[in-house]
Coordinates of C-alpha atoms and ligand atoms in Angstrom, one line a residue:
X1 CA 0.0 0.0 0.0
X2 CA 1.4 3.2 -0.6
X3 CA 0.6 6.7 0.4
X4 CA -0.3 8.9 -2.7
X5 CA -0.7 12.5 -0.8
X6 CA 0.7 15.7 -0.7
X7 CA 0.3 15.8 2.9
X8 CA 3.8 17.9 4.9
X9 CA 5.8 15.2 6.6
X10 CA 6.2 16.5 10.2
X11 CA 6.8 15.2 13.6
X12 CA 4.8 14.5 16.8
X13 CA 7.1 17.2 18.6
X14 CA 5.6 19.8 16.5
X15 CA 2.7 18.7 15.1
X16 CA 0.8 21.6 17.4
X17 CA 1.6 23.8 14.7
X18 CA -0.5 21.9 12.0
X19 CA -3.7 22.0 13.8
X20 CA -6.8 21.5 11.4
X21 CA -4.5 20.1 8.4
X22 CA -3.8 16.6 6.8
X23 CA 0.0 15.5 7.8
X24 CA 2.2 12.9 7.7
X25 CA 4.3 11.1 10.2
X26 CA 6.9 8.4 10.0
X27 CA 7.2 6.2 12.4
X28 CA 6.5 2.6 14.3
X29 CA 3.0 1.6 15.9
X30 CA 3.4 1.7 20.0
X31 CA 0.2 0.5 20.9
X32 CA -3.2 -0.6 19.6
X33 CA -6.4 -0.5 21.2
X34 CA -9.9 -1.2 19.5
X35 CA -13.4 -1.7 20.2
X36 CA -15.2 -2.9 17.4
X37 CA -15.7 -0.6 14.1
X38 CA -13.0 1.8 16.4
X39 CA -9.7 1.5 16.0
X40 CA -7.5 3.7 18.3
X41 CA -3.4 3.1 17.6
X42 CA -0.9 5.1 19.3
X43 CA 2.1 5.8 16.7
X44 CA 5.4 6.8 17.9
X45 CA 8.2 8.6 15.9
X46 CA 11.2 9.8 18.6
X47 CA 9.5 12.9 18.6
X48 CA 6.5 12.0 21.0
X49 CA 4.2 9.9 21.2
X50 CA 0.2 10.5 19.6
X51 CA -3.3 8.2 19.9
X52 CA -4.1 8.0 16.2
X53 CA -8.5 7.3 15.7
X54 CA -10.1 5.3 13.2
X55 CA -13.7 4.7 12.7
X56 CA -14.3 1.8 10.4
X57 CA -16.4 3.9 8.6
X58 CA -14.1 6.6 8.2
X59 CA -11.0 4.8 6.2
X60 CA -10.8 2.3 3.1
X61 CA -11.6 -1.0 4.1
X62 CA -8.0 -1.9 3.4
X63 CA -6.7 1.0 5.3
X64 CA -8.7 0.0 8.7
X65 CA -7.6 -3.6 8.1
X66 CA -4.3 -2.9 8.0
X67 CA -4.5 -1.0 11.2
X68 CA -6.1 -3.8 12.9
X69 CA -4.1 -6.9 12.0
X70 CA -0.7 -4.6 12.3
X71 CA 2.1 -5.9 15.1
X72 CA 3.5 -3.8 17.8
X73 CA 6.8 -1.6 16.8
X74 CA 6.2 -2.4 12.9
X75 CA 7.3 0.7 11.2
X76 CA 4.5 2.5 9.3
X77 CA 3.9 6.5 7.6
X78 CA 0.9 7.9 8.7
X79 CA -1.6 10.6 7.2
X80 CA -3.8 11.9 8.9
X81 CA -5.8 15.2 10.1
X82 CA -4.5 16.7 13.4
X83 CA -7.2 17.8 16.1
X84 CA -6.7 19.3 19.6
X85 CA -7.8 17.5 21.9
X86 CA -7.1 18.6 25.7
X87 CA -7.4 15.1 27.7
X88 CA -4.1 13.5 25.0
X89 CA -1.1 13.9 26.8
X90 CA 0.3 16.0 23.5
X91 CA -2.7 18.0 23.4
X92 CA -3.8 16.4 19.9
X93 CA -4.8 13.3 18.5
X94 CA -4.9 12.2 15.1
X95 CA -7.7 11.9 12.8
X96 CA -6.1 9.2 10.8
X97 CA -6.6 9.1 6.8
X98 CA -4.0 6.4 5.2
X99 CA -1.0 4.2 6.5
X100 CA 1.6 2.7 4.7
X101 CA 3.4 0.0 6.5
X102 CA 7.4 0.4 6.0
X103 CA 8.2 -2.8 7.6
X104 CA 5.1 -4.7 9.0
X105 CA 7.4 -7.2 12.2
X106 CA 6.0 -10.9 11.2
X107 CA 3.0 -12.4 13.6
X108 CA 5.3 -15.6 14.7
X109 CA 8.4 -13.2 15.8
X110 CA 6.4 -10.7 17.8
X111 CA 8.1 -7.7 19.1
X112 CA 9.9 -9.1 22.8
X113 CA 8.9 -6.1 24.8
X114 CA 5.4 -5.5 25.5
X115 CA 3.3 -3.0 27.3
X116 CA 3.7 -5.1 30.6
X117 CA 5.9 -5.3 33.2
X118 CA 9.4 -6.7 32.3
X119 CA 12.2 -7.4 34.7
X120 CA 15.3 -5.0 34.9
X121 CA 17.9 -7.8 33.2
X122 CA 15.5 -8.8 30.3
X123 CA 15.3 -4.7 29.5
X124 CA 18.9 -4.3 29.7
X125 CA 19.6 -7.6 27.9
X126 CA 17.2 -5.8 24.9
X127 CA 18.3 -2.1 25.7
X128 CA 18.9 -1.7 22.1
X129 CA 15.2 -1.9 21.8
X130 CA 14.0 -0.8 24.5
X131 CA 15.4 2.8 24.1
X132 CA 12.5 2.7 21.9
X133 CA 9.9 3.1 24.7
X134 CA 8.5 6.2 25.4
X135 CA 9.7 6.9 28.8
X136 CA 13.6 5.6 28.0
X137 CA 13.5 8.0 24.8
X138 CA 11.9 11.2 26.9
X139 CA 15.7 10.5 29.3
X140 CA 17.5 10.4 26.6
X141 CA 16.5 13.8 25.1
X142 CA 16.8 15.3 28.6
X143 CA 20.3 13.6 28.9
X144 CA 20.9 15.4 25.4
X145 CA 20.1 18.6 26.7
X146 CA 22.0 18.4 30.0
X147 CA 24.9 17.7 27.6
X148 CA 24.4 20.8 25.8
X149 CA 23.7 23.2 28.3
X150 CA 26.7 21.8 30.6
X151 CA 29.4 22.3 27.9
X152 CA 27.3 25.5 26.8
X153 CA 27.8 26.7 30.0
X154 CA 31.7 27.2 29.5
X155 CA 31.5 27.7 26.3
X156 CA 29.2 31.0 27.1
X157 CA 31.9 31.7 29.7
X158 CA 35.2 32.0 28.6
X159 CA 36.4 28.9 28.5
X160 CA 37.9 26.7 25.9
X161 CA 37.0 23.3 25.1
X162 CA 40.9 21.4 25.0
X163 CA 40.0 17.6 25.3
X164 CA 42.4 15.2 27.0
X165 CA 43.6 11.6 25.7
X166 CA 41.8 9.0 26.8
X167 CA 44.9 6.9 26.3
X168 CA 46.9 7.5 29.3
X169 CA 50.2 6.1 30.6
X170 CA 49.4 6.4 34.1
X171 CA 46.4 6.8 36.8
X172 CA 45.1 10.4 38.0
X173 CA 42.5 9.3 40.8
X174 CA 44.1 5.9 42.2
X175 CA 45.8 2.8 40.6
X176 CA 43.1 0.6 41.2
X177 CA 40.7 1.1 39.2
X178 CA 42.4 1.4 36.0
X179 CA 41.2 -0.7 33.0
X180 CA 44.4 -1.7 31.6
X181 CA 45.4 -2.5 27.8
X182 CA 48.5 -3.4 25.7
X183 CA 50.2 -0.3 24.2
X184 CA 52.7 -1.8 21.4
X185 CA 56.5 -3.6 22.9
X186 CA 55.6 -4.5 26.1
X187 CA 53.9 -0.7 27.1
X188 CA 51.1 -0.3 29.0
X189 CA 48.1 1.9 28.4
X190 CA 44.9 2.7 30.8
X191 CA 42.0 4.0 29.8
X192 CA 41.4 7.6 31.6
X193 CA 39.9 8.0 34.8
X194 CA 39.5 11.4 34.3
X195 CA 41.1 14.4 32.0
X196 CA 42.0 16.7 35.0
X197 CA 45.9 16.3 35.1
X198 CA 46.1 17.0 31.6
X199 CA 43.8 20.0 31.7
X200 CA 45.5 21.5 34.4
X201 CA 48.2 21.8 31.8
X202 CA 45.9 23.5 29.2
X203 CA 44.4 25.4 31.9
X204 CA 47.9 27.0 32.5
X205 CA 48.4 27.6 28.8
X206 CA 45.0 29.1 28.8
X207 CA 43.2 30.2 32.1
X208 CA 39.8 28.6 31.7
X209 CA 39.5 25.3 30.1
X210 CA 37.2 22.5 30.2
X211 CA 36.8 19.0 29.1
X212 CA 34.2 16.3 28.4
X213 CA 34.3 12.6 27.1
X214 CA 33.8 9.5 28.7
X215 CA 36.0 8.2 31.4
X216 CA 36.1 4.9 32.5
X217 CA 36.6 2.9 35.8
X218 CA 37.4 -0.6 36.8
X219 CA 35.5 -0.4 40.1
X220 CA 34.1 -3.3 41.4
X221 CA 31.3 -1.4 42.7
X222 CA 27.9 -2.4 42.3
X223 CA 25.7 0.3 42.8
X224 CA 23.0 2.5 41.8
X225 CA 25.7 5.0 41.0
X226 CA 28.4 3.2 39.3
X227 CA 29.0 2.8 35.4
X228 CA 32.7 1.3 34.8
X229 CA 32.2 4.2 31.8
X230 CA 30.6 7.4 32.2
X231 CA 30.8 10.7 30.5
X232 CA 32.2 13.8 32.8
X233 CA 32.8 17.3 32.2
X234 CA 35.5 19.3 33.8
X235 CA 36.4 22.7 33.7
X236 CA 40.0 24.3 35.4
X237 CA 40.3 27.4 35.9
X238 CA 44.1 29.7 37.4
X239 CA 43.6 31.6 40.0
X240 CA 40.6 30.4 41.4
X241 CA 40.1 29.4 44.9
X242 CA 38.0 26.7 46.5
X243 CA 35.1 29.2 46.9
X244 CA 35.5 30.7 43.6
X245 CA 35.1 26.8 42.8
X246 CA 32.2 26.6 44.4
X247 CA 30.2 29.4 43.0
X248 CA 31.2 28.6 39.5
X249 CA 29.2 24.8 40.2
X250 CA 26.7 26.4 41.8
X251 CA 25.7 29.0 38.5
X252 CA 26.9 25.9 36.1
X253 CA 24.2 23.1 38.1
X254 CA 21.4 26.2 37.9
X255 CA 22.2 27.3 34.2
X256 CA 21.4 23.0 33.6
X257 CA 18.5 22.8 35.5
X258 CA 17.1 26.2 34.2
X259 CA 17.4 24.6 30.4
X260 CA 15.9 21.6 31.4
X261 CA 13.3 23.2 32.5
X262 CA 12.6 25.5 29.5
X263 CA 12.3 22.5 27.0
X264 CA 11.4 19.4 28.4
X265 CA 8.2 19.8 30.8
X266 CA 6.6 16.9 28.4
X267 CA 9.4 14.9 28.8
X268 CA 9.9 14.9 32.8
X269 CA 6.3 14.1 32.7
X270 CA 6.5 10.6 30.9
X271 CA 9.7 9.9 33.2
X272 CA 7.5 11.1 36.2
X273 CA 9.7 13.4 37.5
X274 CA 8.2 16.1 39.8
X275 CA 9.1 19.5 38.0
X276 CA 8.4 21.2 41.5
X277 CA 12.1 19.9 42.8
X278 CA 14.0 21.3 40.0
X279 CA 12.2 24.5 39.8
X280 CA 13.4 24.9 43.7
X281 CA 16.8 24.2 42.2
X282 CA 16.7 26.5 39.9
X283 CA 15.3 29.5 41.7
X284 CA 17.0 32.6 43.0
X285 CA 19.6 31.8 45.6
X286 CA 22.6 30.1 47.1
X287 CA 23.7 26.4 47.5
X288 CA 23.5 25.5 51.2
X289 CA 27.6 25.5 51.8
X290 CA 28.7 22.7 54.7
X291 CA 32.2 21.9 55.8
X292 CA 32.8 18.3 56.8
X293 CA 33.3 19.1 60.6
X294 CA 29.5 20.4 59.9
X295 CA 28.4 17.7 58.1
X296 CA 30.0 14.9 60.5
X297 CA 28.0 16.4 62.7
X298 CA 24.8 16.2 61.5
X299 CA 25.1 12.8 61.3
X300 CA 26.3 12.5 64.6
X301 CA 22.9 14.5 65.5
X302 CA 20.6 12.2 63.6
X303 CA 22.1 9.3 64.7
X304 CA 21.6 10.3 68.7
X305 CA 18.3 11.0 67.3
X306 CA 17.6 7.9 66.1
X307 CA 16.9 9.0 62.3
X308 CA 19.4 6.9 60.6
X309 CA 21.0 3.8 61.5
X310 CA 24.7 3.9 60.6
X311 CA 27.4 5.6 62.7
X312 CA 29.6 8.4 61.0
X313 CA 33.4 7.6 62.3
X314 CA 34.9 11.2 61.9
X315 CA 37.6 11.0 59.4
X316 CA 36.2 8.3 57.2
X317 CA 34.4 9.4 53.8
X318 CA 30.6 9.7 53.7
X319 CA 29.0 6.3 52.5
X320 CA 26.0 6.0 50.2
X321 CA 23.2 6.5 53.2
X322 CA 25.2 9.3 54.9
X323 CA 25.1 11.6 52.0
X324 CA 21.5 10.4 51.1
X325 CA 20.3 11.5 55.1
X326 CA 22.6 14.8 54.3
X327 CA 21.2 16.1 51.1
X328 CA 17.7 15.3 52.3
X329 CA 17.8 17.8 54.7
X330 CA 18.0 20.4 51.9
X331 CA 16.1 21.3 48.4
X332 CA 19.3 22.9 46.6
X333 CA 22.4 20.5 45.7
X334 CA 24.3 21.2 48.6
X335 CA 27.9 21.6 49.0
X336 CA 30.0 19.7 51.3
X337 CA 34.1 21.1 51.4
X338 CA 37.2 20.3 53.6
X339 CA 37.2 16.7 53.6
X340 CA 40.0 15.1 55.6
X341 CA 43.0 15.1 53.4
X342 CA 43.5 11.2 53.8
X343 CA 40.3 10.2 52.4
X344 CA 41.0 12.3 49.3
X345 CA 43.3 12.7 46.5
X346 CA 47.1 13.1 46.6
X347 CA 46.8 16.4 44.4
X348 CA 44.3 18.4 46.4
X349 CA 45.7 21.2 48.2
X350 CA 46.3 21.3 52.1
X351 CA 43.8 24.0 54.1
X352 CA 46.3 26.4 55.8
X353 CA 43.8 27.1 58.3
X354 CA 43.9 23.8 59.1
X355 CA 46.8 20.9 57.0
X356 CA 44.8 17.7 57.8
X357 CA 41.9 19.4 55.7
X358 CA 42.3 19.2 51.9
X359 CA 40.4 22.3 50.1
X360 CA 38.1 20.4 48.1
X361 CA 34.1 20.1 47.5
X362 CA 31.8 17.4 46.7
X363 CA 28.6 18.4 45.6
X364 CA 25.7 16.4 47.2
X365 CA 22.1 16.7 44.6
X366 CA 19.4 16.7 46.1
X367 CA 16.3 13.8 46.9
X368 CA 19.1 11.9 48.0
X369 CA 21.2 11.3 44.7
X370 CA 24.5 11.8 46.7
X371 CA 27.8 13.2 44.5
X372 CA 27.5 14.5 41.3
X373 CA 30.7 16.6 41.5
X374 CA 33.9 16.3 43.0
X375 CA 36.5 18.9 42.6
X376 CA 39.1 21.1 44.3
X377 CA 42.0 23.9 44.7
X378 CA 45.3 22.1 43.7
X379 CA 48.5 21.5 44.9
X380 CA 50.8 24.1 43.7
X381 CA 54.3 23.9 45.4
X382 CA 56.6 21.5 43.6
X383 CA 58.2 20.3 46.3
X384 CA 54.8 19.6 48.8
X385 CA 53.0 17.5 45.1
X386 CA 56.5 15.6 44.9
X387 CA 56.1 14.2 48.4
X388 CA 52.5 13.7 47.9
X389 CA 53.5 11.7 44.8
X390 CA 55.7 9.5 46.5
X391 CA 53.5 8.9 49.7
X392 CA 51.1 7.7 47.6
X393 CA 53.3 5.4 45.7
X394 CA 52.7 7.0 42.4
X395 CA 55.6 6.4 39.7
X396 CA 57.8 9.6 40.2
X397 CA 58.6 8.8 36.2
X398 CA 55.8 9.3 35.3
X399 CA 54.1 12.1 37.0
X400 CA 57.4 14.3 35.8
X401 CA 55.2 16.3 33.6
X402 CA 52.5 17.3 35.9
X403 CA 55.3 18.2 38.5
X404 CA 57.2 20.6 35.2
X405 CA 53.6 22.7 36.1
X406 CA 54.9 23.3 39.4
X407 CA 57.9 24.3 38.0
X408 CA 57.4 26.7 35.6
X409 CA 55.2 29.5 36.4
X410 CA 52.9 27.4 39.1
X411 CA 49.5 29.3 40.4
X412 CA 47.0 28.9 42.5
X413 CA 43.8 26.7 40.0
X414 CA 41.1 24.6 41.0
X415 CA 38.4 22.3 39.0
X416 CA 35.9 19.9 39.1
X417 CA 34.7 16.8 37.4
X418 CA 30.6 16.1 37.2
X419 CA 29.7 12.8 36.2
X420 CA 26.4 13.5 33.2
X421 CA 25.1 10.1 34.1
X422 CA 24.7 11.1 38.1
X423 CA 23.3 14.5 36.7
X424 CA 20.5 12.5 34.9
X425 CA 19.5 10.4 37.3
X426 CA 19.1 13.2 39.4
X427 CA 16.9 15.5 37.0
X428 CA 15.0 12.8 35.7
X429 CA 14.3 11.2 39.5
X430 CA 15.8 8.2 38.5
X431 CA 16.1 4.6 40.0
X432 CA 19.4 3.8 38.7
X433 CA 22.3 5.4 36.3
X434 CA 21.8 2.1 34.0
X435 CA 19.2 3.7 32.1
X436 CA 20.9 7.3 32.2
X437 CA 22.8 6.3 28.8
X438 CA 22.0 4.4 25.5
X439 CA 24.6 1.8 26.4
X440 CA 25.5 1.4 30.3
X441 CA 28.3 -0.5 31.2
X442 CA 28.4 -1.8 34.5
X443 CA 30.7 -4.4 36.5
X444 CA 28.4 -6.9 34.8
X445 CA 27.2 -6.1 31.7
X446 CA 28.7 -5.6 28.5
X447 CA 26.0 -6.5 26.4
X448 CA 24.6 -5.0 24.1
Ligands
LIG501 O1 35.0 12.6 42.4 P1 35.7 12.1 41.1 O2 36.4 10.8 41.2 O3 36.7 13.3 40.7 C1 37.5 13.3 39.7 O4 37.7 12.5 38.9 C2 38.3 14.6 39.6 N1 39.6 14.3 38.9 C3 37.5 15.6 38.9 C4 38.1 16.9 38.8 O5 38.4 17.6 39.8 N2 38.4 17.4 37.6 O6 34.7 12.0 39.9 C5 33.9 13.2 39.5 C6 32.5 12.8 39.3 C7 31.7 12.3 40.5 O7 31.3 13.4 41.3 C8 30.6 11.6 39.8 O8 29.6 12.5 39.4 C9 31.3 11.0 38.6 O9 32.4 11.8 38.3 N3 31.7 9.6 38.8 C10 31.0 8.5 38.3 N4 29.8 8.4 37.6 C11 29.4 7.2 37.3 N5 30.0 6.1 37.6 C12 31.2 6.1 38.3 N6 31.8 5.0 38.6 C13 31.7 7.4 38.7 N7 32.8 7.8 39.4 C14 32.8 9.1 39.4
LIG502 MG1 34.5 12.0 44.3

């Protein structure tokens, strides 16, 4: 059957603006309902999704036949007439006219997802279809646009995008979590764990850089919040401070959230996230700011309270349910800084105030997500990132270059890395950072 029409091709997105007239639509059948001489399919193109009607007496005989007998996720081109209709979650429905069925999926090998309930490892096991599903596309276009605005963000700011290899000789956050490869005649490579040693040395060649590409981690955690490859962004900027740091994540989380907001409404409606948490985000006003000693603290209270179970030892890092009960207690990301110096990275620099603090910040979202960015003021004196080096166990050898920064016109810079895939699940309201990307990789999954 083909479609003989003049009819514009457009898409369920912006089919508002076609109102009255006779379109077309290219895309897959999501669902069909009838009762009798009614027909009602619901068509889906990656745009949106639309409930199509057709009377029996409406259509050709072969057009309403074709409609009825058709199989889930077969890909068809639609015309029809588009009317407003205020109880369709688009706002329109579609008066359909004539189909044309592209590839019509064969009765004996039906389509393996269906409207009902599947379990998590049969979705992820077919993630390459089931992207296809309405609520997993709506994430992806948000991830898209959290994406965007992030590296617009810089990009609006000075910065300049210089993108590190992913290819690295050597680790930057700790040795054991490398994924390790063959590099020709008996050289190792790793895959990065993160660009921020190499754009510390853009950063000093040009003041405000950033970077963004995937990173990757051989962690053997498995968690809600661990991919063993995610994609981060990081900016480093000379002469900033720890609170310069932490105002430039505070306007960079609120420019995200406020783009979010301005185009994907629709979208954080199928994913069911409540638009009344971001919009709290994203109003006038300062990140709640919390030293560790303060945060410690809290836990401390709320334990003696009898509000959370678990025991904060001062000095150790805040676990999973710690930084859950602390960013509860607020509707901003808030922003924890001056960790202990042990429990953090060799390059962070010392608090004068106070040596056994490192100046750093992790950024807690909130609704209980936990970290989405870690970052801090460096270490800028050669000879105090030498010893670091070597308490840590680090190959001298290889760190020689980073140390040359120290050497050569060293200044006071800071940065931080945010993880996109954390920042999704937190502005969608999400379960888990598996479905935050097209393809997650976890500790065990690979496939597809
Ligand atoms: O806190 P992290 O380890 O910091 C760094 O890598 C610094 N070098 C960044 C910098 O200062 N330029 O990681 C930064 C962020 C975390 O806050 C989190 O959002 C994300 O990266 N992240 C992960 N996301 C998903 N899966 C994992 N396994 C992650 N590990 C870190
Ligand atoms: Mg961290």
């Amino acid at each position: 059957m083909s479609i003989e029409t003049n009819a514009p091709i457009t898409t369920i997105a912006t089919i508002g603006q076609h109102e009255g007239q006779t379109i077309t639509l290219r895309g897959w059948l999501y669902n069909l309902r009838s009762s009798g001489k009614l027909l009602f399919p619901t068509f889906r193109d990656g745009s949106g999704t639309i409930q199509g009607i057709v009377p029996k007496a409406a259509v050709p005989e072969e057009v309403f036949d074709t409609l009825k007998n058709l199989t889930l996720e077969s890909s068809v081109v639609v015309t029809g007439k588009v009317r407003a209709d205020s109880r369709a979650p688009s706002g329109f429905e579609l008066d359909v006219e004539n189909v044309s069925v592209t590839q019509r999926i064969a009765d004996d090998t039906p389509y393996p997802i269906s409207l009902k309930e599947h379990g998590v490892d049969f979705l992820m096991e077919h993630r390459h279809l089931w992207l296809r599903t309405p609520r997993q596309s709506a994430i992806l276009r948000v991830r898209a646009t959290i994406m965007r605005a992030a590296a617009e963000y810089f990009d609006t700011n000075g910065f300049i995008r210089t993108d590190p290899p992913i290819l690295t000789p050597n680790a930057c956050e700790g040795t054991s979590e490398l994924f390790e490869m063959d590099y020709f005649d008996n050289d190792k490579a790793y895959l990065t764990q993160s660009g921020q040693l190499y754009i510390e040395a853009t950063a000093l060649a040009l003041g405000k850089v950033y970077s963004f590409g995937p990173t990757f981690r051989a962690e053997k955690s498995k968690t809600r919040r661990h991919l063993t490859e995610f994609w981060m962004i990081e900016p480093e900027v000379t002469y900033l401070d720890l609170d310069g740091l932490m105002n430039l994540a505070e306007g960079f989380l609120t420019h995200i959230v406020t783009r979010v907001l301005e185009t994907h409404r629709a979208d954080l409606k199928v994913i069911g996230k409540d638009v009344a948490k971001l919009e709290a985000v994203a109003a006038p006003g300062a990140f709640p700011r919390l030293s560790y000693d303060e945060a410690h603290q809290m836990l401390v209270d709320a334990h003696a309270k009898g509000l959370i179970e678990n025991v904060h030892t001062y000095g150790d890092d805040f676990g999973s349910p710690d930084e859950t009960y602390i960013s509860n207690q607020f509707d901003r990301p808030v922003m924890v800084h001056r960790y202990p110096a042990e429990v953090k990275a060799f390059y962070m620099q010392p608090d004068p105030k106070d040596p056994t603090k490192a100046l750093c910040v992790d950024v807690l979202a909130p609704e209980g997500y936990g970290e989405i960015i870690g970052g801090s003021q460096r270490v800028d004196s050669y000879d105090l990132l030498k010893s670091r080096i070597e308490q840590h166990n680090l190959p001298l050898a290889a760190f020689q270059w980073y140390l040359d920064l120290r050497k050569y016109g060293s200044v006071p810079h800071s940065g931080f890395g945010m993880g996109i895939e954390r920042a999704v699940a937190w502005i969608c309201g999400l379960e888990h950072v598996r479905e935050t990307i097209p393809f997650a990789r976890t500790l065990n999954r690979i496939y597809p």
